[in-house]
CSV table of C-alpha atoms in Angstrom, one decimal:
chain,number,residue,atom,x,y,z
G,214,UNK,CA,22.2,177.5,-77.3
G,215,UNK,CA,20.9,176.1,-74.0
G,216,UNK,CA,22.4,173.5,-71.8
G,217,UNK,CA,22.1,169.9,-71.8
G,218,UNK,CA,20.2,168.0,-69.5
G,219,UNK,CA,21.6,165.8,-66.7
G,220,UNK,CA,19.8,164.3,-64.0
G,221,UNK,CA,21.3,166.4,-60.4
G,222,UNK,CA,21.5,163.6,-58.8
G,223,UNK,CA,22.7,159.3,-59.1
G,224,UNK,CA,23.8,156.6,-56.9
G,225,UNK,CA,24.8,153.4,-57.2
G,226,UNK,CA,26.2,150.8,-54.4
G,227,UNK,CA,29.7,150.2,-54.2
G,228,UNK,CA,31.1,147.4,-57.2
G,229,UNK,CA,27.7,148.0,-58.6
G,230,UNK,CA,27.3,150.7,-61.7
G,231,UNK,CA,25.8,153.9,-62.1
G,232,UNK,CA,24.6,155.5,-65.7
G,233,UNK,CA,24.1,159.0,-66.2
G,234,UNK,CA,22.1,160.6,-68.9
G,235,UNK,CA,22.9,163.5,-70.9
G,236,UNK,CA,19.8,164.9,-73.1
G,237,UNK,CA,20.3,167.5,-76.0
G,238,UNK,CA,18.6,168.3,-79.0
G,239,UNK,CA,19.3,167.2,-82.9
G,240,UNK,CA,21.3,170.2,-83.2
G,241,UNK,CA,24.1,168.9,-80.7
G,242,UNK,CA,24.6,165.5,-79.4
G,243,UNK,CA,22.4,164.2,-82.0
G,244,UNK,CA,24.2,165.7,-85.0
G,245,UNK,CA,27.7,165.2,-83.5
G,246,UNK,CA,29.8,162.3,-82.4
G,247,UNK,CA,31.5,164.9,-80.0
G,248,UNK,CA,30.4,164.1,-76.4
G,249,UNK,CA,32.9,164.2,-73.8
G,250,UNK,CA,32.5,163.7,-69.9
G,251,UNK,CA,34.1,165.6,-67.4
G,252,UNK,CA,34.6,164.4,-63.4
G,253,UNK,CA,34.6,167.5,-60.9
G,254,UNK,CA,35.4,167.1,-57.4
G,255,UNK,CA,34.4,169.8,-55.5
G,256,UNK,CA,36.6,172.7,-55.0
G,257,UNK,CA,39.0,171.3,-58.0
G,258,UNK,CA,39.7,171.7,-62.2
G,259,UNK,CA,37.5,168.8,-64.0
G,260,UNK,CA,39.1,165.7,-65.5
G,261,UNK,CA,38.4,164.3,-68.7
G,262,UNK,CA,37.2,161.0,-68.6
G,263,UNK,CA,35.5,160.5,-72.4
G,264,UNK,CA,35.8,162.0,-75.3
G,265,UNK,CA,34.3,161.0,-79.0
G,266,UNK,CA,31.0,159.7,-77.1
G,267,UNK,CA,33.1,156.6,-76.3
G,268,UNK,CA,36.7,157.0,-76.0
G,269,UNK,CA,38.8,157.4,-72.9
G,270,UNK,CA,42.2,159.5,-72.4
G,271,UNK,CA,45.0,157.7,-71.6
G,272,UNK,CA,45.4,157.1,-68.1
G,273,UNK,CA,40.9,156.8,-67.3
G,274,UNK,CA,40.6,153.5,-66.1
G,275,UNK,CA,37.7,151.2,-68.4
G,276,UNK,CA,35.3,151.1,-65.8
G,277,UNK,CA,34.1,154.4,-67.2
G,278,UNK,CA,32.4,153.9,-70.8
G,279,UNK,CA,30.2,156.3,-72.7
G,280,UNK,CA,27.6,155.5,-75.6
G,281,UNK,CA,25.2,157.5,-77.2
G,282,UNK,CA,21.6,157.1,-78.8
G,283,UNK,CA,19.3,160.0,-80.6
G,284,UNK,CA,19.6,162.9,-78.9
G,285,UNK,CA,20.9,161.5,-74.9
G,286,UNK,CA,24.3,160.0,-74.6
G,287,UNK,CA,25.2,158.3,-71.0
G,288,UNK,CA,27.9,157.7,-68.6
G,289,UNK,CA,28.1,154.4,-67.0
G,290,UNK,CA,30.9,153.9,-64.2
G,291,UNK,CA,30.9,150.4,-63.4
G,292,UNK,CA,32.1,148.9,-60.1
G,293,UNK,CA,31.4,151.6,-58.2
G,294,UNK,CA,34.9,153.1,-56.2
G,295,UNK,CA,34.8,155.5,-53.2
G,296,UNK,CA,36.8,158.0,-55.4
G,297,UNK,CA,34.3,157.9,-58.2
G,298,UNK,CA,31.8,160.0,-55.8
G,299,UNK,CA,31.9,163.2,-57.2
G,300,UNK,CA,30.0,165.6,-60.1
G,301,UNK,CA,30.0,164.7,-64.0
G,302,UNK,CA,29.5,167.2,-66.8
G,303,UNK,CA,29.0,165.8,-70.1
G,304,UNK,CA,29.1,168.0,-73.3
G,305,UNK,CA,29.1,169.0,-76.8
G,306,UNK,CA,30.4,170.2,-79.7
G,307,UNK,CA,26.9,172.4,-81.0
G,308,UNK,CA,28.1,173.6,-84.1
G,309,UNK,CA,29.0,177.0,-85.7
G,310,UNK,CA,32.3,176.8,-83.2
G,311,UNK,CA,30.3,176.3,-79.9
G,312,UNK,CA,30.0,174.5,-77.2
G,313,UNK,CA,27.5,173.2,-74.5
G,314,UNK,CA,27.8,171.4,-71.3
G,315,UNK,CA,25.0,169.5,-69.3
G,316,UNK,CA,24.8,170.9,-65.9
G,317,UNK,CA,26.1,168.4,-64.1
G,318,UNK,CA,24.7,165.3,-61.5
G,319,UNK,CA,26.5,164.6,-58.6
G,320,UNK,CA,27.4,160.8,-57.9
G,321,UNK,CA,27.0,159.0,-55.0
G,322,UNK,CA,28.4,156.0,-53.9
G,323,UNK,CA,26.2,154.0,-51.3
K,91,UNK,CA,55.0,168.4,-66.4
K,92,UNK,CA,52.7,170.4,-68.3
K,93,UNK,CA,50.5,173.2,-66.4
K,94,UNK,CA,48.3,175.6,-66.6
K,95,UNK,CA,48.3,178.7,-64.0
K,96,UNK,CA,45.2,181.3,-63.8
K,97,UNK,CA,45.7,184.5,-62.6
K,98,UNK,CA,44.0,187.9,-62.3
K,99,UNK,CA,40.7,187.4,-60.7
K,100,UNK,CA,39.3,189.9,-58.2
K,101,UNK,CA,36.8,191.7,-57.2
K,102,UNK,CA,35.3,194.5,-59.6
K,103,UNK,CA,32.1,196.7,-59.5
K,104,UNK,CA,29.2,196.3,-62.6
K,105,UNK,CA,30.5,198.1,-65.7
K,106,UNK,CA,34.2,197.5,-65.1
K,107,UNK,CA,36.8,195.6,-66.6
K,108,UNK,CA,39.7,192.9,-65.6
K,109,UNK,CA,41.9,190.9,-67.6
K,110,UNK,CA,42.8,187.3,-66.9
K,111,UNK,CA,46.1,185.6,-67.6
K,112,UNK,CA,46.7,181.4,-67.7
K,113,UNK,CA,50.5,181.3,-67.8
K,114,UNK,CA,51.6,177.7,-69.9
K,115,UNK,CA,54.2,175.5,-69.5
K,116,UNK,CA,55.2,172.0,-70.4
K,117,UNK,CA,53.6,171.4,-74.1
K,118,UNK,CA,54.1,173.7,-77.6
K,119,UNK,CA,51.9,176.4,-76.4
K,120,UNK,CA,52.0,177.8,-79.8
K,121,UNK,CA,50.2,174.6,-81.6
K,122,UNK,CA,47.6,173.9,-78.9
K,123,UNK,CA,43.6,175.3,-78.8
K,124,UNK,CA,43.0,176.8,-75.9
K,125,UNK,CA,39.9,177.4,-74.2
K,126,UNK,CA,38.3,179.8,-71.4
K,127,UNK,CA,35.7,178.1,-69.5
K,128,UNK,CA,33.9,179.2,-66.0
K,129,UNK,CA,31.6,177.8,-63.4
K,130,UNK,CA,29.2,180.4,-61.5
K,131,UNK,CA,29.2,179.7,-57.5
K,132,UNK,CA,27.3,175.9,-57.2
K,133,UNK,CA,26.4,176.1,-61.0
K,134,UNK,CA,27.9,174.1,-63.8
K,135,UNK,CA,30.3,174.5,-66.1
K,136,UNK,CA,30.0,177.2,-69.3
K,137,UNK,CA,32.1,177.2,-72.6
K,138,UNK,CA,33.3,181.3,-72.6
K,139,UNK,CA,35.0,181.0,-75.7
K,140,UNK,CA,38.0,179.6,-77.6
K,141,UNK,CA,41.1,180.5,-79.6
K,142,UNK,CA,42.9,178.2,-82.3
K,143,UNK,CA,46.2,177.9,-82.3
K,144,UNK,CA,48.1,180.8,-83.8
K,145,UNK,CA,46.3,183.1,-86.5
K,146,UNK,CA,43.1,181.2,-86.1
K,147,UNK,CA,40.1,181.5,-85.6
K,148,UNK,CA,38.5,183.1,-81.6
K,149,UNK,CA,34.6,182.4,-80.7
K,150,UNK,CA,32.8,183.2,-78.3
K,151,UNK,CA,29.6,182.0,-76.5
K,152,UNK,CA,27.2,184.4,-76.9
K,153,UNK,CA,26.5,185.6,-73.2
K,154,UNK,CA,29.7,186.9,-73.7
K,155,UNK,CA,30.1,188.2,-77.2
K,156,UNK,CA,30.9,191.8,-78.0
K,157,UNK,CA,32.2,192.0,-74.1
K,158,UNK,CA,34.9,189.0,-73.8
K,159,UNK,CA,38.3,189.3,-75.6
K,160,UNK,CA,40.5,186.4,-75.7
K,161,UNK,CA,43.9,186.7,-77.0
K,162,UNK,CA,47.2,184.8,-76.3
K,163,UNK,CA,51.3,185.6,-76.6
K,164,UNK,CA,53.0,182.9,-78.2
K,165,UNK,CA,56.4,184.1,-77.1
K,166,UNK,CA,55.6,184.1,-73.8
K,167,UNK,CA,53.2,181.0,-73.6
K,168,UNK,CA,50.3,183.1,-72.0
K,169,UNK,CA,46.5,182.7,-72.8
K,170,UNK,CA,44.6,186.2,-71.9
K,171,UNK,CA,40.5,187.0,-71.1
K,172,UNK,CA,40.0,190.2,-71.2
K,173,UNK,CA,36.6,191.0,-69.9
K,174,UNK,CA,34.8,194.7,-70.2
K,175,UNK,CA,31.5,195.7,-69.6
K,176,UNK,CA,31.2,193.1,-66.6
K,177,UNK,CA,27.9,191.9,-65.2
K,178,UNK,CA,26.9,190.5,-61.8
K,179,UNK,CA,26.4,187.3,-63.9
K,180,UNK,CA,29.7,187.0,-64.9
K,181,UNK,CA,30.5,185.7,-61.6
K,182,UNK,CA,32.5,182.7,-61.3
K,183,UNK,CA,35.9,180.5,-61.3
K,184,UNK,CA,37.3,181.0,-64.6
K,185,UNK,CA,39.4,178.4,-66.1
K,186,UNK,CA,41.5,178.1,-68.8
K,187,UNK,CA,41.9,175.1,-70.4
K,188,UNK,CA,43.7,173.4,-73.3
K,189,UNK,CA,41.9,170.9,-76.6
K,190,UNK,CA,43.1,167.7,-76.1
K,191,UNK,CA,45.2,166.0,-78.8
K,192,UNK,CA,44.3,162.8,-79.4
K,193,UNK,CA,46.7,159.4,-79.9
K,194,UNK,CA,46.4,159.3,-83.6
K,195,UNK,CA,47.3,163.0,-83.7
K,196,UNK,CA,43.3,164.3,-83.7
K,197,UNK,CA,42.7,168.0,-82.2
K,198,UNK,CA,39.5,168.3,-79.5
K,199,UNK,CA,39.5,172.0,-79.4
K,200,UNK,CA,36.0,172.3,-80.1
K,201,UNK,CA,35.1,169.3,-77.9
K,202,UNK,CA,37.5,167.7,-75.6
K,203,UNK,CA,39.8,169.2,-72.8
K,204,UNK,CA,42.3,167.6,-71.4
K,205,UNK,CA,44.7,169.9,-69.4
K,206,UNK,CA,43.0,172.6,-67.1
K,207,UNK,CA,44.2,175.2,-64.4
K,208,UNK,CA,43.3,175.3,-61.1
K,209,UNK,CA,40.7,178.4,-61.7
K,210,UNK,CA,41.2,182.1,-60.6
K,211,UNK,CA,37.9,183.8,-59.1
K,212,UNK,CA,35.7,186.5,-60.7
K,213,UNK,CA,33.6,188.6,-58.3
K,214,UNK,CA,31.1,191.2,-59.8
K,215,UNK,CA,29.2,193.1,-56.9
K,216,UNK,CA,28.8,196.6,-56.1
């Protein structure tokens, strides 16, 4: 099962918004309604932030949001914090009791 | 507070074994999916493999598959990775990590992780 496919890198100015892509096949996030997101700072455990494509955990503030359209679902953090800079992993349920991440993009926050 | 703690990570030559431990606290261990998942040195992160919650089901991703054992102790709230046969691609932060249960009641194990350690390291080098 290979990886999904993110961007390595995005930006976006602070208070403006930043969407991320994640690309699969029709296997994965196109068959399943199981996409979550992950935010990484460096150095420490990843957070969930979405899970089900679209839904957030308690606690994740709403200016993270998640959709999903064929095979790519996206990340979109809007108004941009200094604490949002860091790396996002999306991924997905693949079937037959697997799993598969993206490899990750780094945000920036101009 | 609920909290996962990784240990057993070291340094180990090609061919060799190590078994890792994630000690539990906080949350019905017993009931709850948990899930190994590592991170080679500035790569992303890779699903290892995942056990149901007791008498269920274990996968495995298939990098690891035939080499990877994951097994837990209920009575002592303690997730195990025991790892034989070890390449120098097996490199990385391994953590373990727990399927998040959702308001209405929904399990994520398969997709969705909501509690995670802070990662014990993995170093495979002659």
């Amino acid at each position: 099962q290979s990886a999904l496919t993110q961007p390595p890198s995005a930006s976006g100015s602070f208070g403006q918004s930043v969407t991320i892509a994640c690309t699969g096949t029709s296997s994965d996030v196109g068959r399943y309604n199981y996409v979550s997101w992950y935010q990484q700072d460096p150095g420490k455990a990843p957070k969930l932030m979405i899970y089900e494509v679209s839904k957030r955990p308690s606690g994740v503030p709403d200016r993270f949001s998640g959709s999903k359209s064929g095979n790519t679902a996206s990340l979109t953090v809007s108004g941009l914090q200094a604490e949002d800079e860091a790396y996002y992993y999306c991924s997905s349920y693949a079937g037959s009791n697997i799993l598969v991440f993206g490899g990750g993009t780094k945000v920036t926050v101009l | 507070e609920v909290q996962l703690v990784e240990s057993g990570g070291g340094l180990v030559n090609p061919g060799g074994s190590l078994r890792l431990s994630c000690a539990t606290s906080g949350f019905t261990f017993a009931r709850a999916w948990m899930i190994w998942v590592r991170q080679a040195p500035g790569k992303g992160l890779e699903w290892v493999g995942r056990t149901k919650s007791t008498g269920g089901d274990i996968d495995y991703a298939a990098p690891v598959k035939g080499r990877f054992t994951i097994s837990r102790d209920d009575s002592e709230n303690t997730l195990f990775l025991q790892m034989d046969s070890l390449k120098t691609e097996d490199t990385a932060v391994y953590y373990c990590t727990r399927g998040y249960r959702d308001s209405s009641g929904s399990y994520h194990g398969d997709d969705a992780f909501d509690i995670w350690g802070q990662g014990t390291t993995v170093i495979v080098s002659s």
